[in-house]
Each structure stands twice: as C-alpha cells, then as structure tokens.
Coordinates of C-alpha atoms in Angstrom, one line a residue:
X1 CA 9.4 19.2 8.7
X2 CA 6.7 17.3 6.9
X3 CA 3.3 17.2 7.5
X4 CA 1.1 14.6 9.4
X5 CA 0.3 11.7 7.4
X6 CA -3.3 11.4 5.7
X7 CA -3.0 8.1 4.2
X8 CA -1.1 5.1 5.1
X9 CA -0.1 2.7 2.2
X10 CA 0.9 -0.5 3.8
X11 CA 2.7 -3.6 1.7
X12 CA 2.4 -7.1 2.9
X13 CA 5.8 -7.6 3.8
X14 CA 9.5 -6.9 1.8
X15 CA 10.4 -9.1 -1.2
X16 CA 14.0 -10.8 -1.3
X17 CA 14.6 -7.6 -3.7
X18 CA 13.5 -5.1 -1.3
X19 CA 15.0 -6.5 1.7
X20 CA 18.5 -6.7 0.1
X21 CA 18.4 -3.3 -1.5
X22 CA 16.8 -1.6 1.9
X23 CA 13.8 0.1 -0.4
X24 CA 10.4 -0.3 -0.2
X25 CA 8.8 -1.7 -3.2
X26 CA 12.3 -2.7 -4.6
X27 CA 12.1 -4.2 -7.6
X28 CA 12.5 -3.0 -10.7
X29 CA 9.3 -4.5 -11.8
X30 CA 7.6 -3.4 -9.2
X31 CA 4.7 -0.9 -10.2
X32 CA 4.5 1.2 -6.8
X33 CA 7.2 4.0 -7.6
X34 CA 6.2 4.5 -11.1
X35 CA 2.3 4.8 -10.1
X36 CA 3.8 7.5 -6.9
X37 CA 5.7 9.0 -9.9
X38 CA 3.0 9.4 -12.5
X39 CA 0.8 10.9 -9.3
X40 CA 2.8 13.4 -7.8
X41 CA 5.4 14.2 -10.7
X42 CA 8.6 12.1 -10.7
X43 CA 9.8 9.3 -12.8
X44 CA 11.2 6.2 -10.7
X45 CA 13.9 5.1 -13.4
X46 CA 14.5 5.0 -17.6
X47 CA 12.2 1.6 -16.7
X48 CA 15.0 -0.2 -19.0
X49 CA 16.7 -3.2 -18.1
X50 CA 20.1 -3.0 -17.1
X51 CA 20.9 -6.8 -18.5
X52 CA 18.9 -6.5 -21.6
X53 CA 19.3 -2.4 -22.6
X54 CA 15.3 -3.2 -23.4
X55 CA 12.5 -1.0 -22.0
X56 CA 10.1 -2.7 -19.3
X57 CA 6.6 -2.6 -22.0
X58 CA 4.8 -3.1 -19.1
X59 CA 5.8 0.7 -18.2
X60 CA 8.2 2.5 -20.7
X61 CA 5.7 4.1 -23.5
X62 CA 2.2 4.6 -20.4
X63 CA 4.7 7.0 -17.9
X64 CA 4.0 10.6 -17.6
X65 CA 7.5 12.0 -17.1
X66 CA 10.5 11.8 -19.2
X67 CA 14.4 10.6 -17.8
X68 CA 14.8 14.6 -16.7
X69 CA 12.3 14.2 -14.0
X70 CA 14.1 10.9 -12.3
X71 CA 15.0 10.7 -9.0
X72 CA 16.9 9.0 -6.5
X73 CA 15.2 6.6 -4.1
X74 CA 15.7 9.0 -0.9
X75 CA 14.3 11.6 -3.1
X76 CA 11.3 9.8 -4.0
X77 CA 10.6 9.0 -0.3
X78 CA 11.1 12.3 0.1
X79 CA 8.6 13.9 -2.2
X80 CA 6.1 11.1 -1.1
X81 CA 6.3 12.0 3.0
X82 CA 6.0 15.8 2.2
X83 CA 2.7 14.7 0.3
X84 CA 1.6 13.4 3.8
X85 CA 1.6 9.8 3.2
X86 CA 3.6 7.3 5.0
X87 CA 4.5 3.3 4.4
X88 CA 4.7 0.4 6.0
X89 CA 4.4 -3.3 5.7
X90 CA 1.3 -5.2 7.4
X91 CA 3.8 -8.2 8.6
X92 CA 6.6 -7.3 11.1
X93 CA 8.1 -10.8 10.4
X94 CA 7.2 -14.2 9.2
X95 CA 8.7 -17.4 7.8
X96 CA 8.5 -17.0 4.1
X97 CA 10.5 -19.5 0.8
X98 CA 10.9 -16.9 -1.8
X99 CA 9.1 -13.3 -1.7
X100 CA 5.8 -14.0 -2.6
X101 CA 2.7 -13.0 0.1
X102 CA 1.0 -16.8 -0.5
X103 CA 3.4 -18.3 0.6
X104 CA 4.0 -16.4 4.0
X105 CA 3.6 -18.5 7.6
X106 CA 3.9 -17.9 10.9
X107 CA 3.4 -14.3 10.6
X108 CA 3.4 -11.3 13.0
X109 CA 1.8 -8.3 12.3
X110 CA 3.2 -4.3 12.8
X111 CA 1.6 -2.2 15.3
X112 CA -0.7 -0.4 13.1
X113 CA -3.7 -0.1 14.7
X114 CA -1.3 2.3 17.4
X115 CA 0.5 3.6 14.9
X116 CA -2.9 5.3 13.4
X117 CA -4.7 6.0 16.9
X118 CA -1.1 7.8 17.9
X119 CA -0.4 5.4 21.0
X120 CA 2.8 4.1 19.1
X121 CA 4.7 7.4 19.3
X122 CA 2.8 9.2 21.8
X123 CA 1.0 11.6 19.5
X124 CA -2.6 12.6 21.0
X125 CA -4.1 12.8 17.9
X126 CA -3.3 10.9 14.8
X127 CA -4.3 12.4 11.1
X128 CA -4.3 9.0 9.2
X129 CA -7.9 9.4 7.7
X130 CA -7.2 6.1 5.1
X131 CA -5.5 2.7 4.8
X132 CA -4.2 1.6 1.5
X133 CA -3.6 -2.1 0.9
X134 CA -1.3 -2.0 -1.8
X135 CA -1.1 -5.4 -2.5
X136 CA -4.9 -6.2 -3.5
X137 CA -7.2 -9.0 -1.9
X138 CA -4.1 -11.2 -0.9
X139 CA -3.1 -8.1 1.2
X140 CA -6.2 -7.2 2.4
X141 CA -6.9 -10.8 3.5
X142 CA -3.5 -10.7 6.0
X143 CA -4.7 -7.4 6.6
X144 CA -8.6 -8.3 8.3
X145 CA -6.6 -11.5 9.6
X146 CA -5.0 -9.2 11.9
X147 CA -6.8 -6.3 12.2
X148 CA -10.8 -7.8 12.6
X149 CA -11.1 -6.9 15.8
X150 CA -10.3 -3.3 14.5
X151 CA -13.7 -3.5 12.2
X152 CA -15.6 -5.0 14.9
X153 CA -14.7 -1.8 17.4
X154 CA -16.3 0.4 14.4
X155 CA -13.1 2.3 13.6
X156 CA -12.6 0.9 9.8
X157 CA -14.6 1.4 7.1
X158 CA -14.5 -0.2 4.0
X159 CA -13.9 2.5 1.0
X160 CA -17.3 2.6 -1.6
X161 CA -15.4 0.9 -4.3
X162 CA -16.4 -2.7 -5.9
X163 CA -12.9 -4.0 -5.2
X164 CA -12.4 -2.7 -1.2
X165 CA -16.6 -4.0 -0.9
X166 CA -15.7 -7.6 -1.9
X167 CA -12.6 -7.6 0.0
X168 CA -13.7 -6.5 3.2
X169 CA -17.6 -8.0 3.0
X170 CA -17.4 -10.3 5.6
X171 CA -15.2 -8.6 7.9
X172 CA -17.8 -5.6 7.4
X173 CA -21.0 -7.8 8.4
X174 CA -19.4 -8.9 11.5
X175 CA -18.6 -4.9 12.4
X176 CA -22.7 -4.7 11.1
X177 CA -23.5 -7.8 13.4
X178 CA -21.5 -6.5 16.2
X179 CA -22.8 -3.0 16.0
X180 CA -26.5 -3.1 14.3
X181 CA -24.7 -0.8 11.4
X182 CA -21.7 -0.1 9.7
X183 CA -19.0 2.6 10.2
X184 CA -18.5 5.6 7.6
X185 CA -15.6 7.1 6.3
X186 CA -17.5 9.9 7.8
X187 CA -18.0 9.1 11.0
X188 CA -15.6 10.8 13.5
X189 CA -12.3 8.7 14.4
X190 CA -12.9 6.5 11.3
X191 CA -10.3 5.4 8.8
X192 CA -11.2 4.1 5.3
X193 CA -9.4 1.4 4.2
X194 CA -9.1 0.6 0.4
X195 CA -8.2 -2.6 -1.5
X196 CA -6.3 -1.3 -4.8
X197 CA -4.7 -3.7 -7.6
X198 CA -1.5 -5.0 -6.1
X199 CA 1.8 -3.4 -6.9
X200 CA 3.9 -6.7 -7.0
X201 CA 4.9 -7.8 -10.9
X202 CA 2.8 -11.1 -10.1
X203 CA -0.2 -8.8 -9.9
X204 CA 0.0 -9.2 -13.6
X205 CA -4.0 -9.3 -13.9
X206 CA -4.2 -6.0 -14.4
X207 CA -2.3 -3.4 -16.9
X208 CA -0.3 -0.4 -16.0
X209 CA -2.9 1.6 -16.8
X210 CA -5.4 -0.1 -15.0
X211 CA -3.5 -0.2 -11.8
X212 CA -2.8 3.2 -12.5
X213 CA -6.6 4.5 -12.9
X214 CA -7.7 2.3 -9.7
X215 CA -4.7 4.2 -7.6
X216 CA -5.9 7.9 -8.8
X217 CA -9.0 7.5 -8.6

C-alpha cells in the first residue's frame, strides 16, 4: 500500500514518444526519470543511444548511479509512488501537430483542482501539500490558464523561488486584489505550486545540472 501523495508533479500533456510507449516522460531524452533517479536512488537507463552506441553528454558522465542501479519503468513508478508523489498531465486532451506544449489548441484540462481537494475519488481529506509544474513557464502558463480561479479562491500559493514568483506574478496579484493578501504555503488547506526548469529536451536552456539543482532544492 503506498502512502498519500505529498506532491503532485504534473506534465503539460504526453509527447508522440510518450503516448506510443504508454510512459510518462518517455523519451529517452527526456530529463525527468534521470532527475527522479539521481533523487531517490535509481538510474533510468545506460543514457546511451541505441542507434548510435554513443552516451547522451547531456546526462552520461553528471548521473549519480551506475548501470547496477537501473530499473525498469514499472519499477521506477514504483519507487516514485512509495515516495508519496503522484503524476499527471495538466491537459486531458487537445489538438496538437507534433509533441511540443506551444503548439497545443483547443485544450481541456484534468480534474486537478478535485483530484487535490479529494472530491475526485471521494477521499475526505487530501495530502497533496505542493504542485510541481514540470515543464517550466510554458507549463505554468496552461497551468494559471486553467486553474486562476483556483488562486483567486486563496488555495494556491506561489513557492518563494525567483522562477515560481515570475511565473505566477500576475495570477498572484489578482488572488492579492481579490483577497487584500496573498495565500501561504502555510496557511491551512494551501498547496504550493512551484515552476521548476522543464523536463522536455527542448528545455535545452538549462544544463543537467542546473535542472537538477532547481528540482532538489
């Protein structure tokens, strides 16, 4: 039995990858199950390329575990769940060319807010104490497009750090406007929500390590 979730990591919605191999976070290039690795002690893959027999540099030599500590995909969901944090996407559906998030349209959103407040599978109290927006500001902007009304009730808090304050500034004055103050993490029934770098191998703005230090911290 695992325990309740703490944090909820939400993508924007599956890449072609993803979607045709039925995995979260899917491919290969993809930085999220290496940083989950390097955090809770796994190693996603041998982070070589199968056409090329070449290491990915953007990973190989900066991981923390050697090829003995790889696991399988359902194990690696495994390990992350009994840590107490769930996944899902922030788009249900949506017309999309290719598998980037600019380029999403007509989108519909999942049933998070219920999903955290417990009305979604009947659970009286729900333990999800923050949001993660894995895929950085173009995540977090789907994210408020959906969710502002969320803010505005007082029940999300932007996290303390530069990149969540930029991302969620305006969405953050109207909760101010709205309320004649802001939520904290700290406040009772309030979930922190945190922009981090984005996972995706177009988030090629920042390095590994830099991803990785912005996640841990």
């Amino acid at each position: 039995e695992y325990p309740p979730a703490h944090t909820l990591i939400l993508g924007t919605h599956p890449s072609i990858t993803s979607l045709s191999k039925n995995e979260m976070y899917g491919h290969p290039l993809n930085a999220f199950w290496y940083l989950a690795g390097d955090a809770i002690g796994f190693r996603r893959s041998a982070s070589v390329s199968p056409k090329t027999g070449k290491p990915y540099v953007y990973y190989h030599d900066h991981l923390r575990y050697d090829d003995g500590h790889i696991l399988e995909y359902s194990q690696q969901l495994e390990r992350i769940v009994a840590k107490g944090f769930a996944m899902w996407d922030i788009v249900a559906e949506c017309e999309r060319e290719g598998s980037l998030d600019q380029d999403i349209l007509e989108e519909k959103p999942n049933q998070i807010r219920e999903f955290c407040e417990g009305t979604l599978n009947n659970i009286k109290e729900s333990a999800v104490k923050r949001i993660v927006i894995a895929n950085g500001t173009t995540g977090s902007k789907f994210f408020v497009k959906h969710f502002t009304e969320w803010f505005v009730d007082g029940r999300l808090c932007a996290a303390s750090d530069d990149m969540s304050q930029r991302a969620f500034k305006t969405v953050m004055n109207k909760q101010r406007k709205a309320n004649g103050d802001i939520a904290s993490k700290e406040d009772n029934g309030v979930i922190e929500v945190v922009c981090l770098p984005g996972v995706s191998p177009a988030a090629a703005k920042f390095t590994y390590l830099e991803k990785r230090a912005a996640w841990e911290a």
